């Protein structure tokens, strides 16, 4: 493999992953009304930033971020890892997007603790 190919293949794979994750981008409201987030690409990753947290929630705040390293599994489905820099925690994460609905499944401790959360795209 040429030097140029060794450089370009990872760049193109990253671009393809970010381009395919565009259906994730935008504003999302959590189904239980606790949070609203903005999802954007950030380099080769996908960043999720809290834009609003329901008053009285002490363990989350606006501006908190989650950095996801995900790859498409199939149309509208992504899988990978997520890093929470505020808490220095890593998660296994799966996302499923269908139109204006999204479900996330985050797991810790080798999949022993998992939580599913429903989301709705907002303007």
Tab-separated table of C-alpha atoms in Angstrom:
chain	number	residue	atom	x	y	z
A	1	UNK	CA	0.000	0.000	0.000
A	2	UNK	CA	1.414	3.400	-0.938
A	3	UNK	CA	2.087	6.120	1.661
A	4	UNK	CA	-0.766	8.195	0.227
A	5	UNK	CA	-3.186	5.268	0.475
A	6	UNK	CA	-2.125	4.620	4.090
A	7	UNK	CA	-2.999	8.229	4.903
A	8	UNK	CA	-6.167	8.556	2.815
A	9	UNK	CA	-7.947	5.304	3.754
A	10	UNK	CA	-8.410	6.270	7.440
A	11	UNK	CA	-9.396	9.806	6.420
A	12	UNK	CA	-12.009	8.524	3.967
A	13	UNK	CA	-13.365	6.004	6.484
A	14	UNK	CA	-13.689	8.783	9.074
A	15	UNK	CA	-15.430	11.032	6.545
A	16	UNK	CA	-17.829	8.228	5.602
A	17	UNK	CA	-18.698	7.565	9.261
A	18	UNK	CA	-19.307	11.263	9.996
A	19	UNK	CA	-21.312	11.688	6.774
A	20	UNK	CA	-23.496	8.698	7.617
A	21	UNK	CA	-24.019	10.022	11.161
A	22	UNK	CA	-25.595	13.226	9.808
A	23	UNK	CA	-29.062	11.761	10.525
A	24	UNK	CA	-28.082	12.084	14.209
A	25	UNK	CA	-27.197	15.770	14.014
A	26	UNK	CA	-29.554	18.341	15.449
A	27	UNK	CA	-31.539	19.062	18.595
A	28	UNK	CA	-33.097	16.175	20.551
A	29	UNK	CA	-35.402	16.054	23.596
A	30	UNK	CA	-35.208	13.154	26.006
A	31	UNK	CA	-38.474	11.232	26.275
A	32	UNK	CA	-38.763	11.654	30.051
A	33	UNK	CA	-38.421	15.453	29.777
A	34	UNK	CA	-35.173	15.581	31.761
A	35	UNK	CA	-32.848	16.927	29.048
A	36	UNK	CA	-32.383	18.460	25.622
A	37	UNK	CA	-29.174	17.962	23.668
A	38	UNK	CA	-27.460	19.123	20.509
A	39	UNK	CA	-25.672	16.461	18.459
A	40	UNK	CA	-22.889	17.571	16.108
A	41	UNK	CA	-19.876	16.061	14.440
A	42	UNK	CA	-16.588	16.938	16.145
A	43	UNK	CA	-13.732	15.721	14.022
A	44	UNK	CA	-13.964	11.954	13.618
A	45	UNK	CA	-16.336	11.735	16.584
A	46	UNK	CA	-19.895	12.766	17.374
A	47	UNK	CA	-20.430	15.196	20.271
A	48	UNK	CA	-23.592	15.388	22.353
A	49	UNK	CA	-23.940	18.582	24.412
A	50	UNK	CA	-26.626	19.247	27.013
A	51	UNK	CA	-28.452	22.433	26.029
A	52	UNK	CA	-31.113	22.283	28.758
A	53	UNK	CA	-31.594	20.247	31.939
A	54	UNK	CA	-34.849	20.186	33.892
A	55	UNK	CA	-34.472	22.155	37.142
A	56	UNK	CA	-33.823	19.943	40.148
A	57	UNK	CA	-31.564	17.467	38.316
A	58	UNK	CA	-28.292	17.604	40.233
A	59	UNK	CA	-26.042	15.203	38.316
A	60	UNK	CA	-26.363	16.922	34.910
A	61	UNK	CA	-25.965	20.492	33.735
A	62	UNK	CA	-26.179	22.481	30.514
A	63	UNK	CA	-22.858	22.349	28.688
A	64	UNK	CA	-21.965	18.809	29.786
A	65	UNK	CA	-20.713	16.805	26.810
A	66	UNK	CA	-20.526	13.185	25.717
A	67	UNK	CA	-18.022	12.268	22.970
A	68	UNK	CA	-19.090	9.260	20.908
A	69	UNK	CA	-16.892	7.177	18.644
A	70	UNK	CA	-19.470	5.285	16.616
A	71	UNK	CA	-19.736	3.428	13.334
A	72	UNK	CA	-22.806	2.568	11.282
A	73	UNK	CA	-24.006	-1.007	11.769
A	74	UNK	CA	-26.899	-0.773	9.324
A	75	UNK	CA	-29.203	1.940	8.007
A	76	UNK	CA	-30.044	4.182	10.977
A	77	UNK	CA	-28.132	2.046	13.485
A	78	UNK	CA	-24.801	2.938	15.083
A	79	UNK	CA	-22.594	1.242	17.640
A	80	UNK	CA	-19.419	2.163	19.466
A	81	UNK	CA	-18.236	3.874	22.610
A	82	UNK	CA	-18.939	7.092	24.448
A	83	UNK	CA	-16.730	9.071	26.806
A	84	UNK	CA	-18.129	11.369	29.500
A	85	UNK	CA	-15.275	13.792	30.321
A	86	UNK	CA	-17.148	15.352	33.268
A	87	UNK	CA	-17.234	12.011	35.100
A	88	UNK	CA	-14.283	10.317	33.366
A	89	UNK	CA	-16.530	7.374	32.394
A	90	UNK	CA	-16.616	5.206	29.284
A	91	UNK	CA	-19.746	3.518	27.969
A	92	UNK	CA	-20.647	1.065	25.242
A	93	UNK	CA	-23.349	2.772	23.179
A	94	UNK	CA	-25.863	1.738	20.530
A	95	UNK	CA	-28.116	4.214	18.729
A	96	UNK	CA	-31.104	3.612	16.489
A	97	UNK	CA	-32.546	6.512	14.467
A	98	UNK	CA	-35.806	6.392	12.576
A	99	UNK	CA	-37.038	9.724	11.250
A	100	UNK	CA	-37.525	12.035	14.229
A	101	UNK	CA	-37.125	9.285	16.845
A	102	UNK	CA	-33.946	7.926	18.376
A	103	UNK	CA	-33.227	5.284	20.998
A	104	UNK	CA	-29.922	5.113	22.805
A	105	UNK	CA	-28.635	2.192	24.850
A	106	UNK	CA	-25.656	2.890	27.073
A	107	UNK	CA	-23.890	0.141	29.027
A	108	UNK	CA	-21.180	0.048	31.693
A	109	UNK	CA	-19.263	-2.679	33.507
A	110	UNK	CA	-19.058	-4.980	30.515
A	111	UNK	CA	-22.784	-4.730	29.819
A	112	UNK	CA	-23.935	-5.483	33.376
A	113	UNK	CA	-25.560	-2.051	33.737
A	114	UNK	CA	-27.485	-0.767	30.710
A	115	UNK	CA	-30.091	1.926	30.154
A	116	UNK	CA	-32.304	2.651	27.148
A	117	UNK	CA	-33.452	6.225	26.531
A	118	UNK	CA	-35.924	7.470	23.919
A	119	UNK	CA	-35.415	10.812	22.153
A	120	UNK	CA	-37.479	13.024	19.819
A	121	UNK	CA	-35.963	15.445	17.311
A	122	UNK	CA	-36.938	19.065	18.013
A	123	UNK	CA	-36.495	22.314	16.074
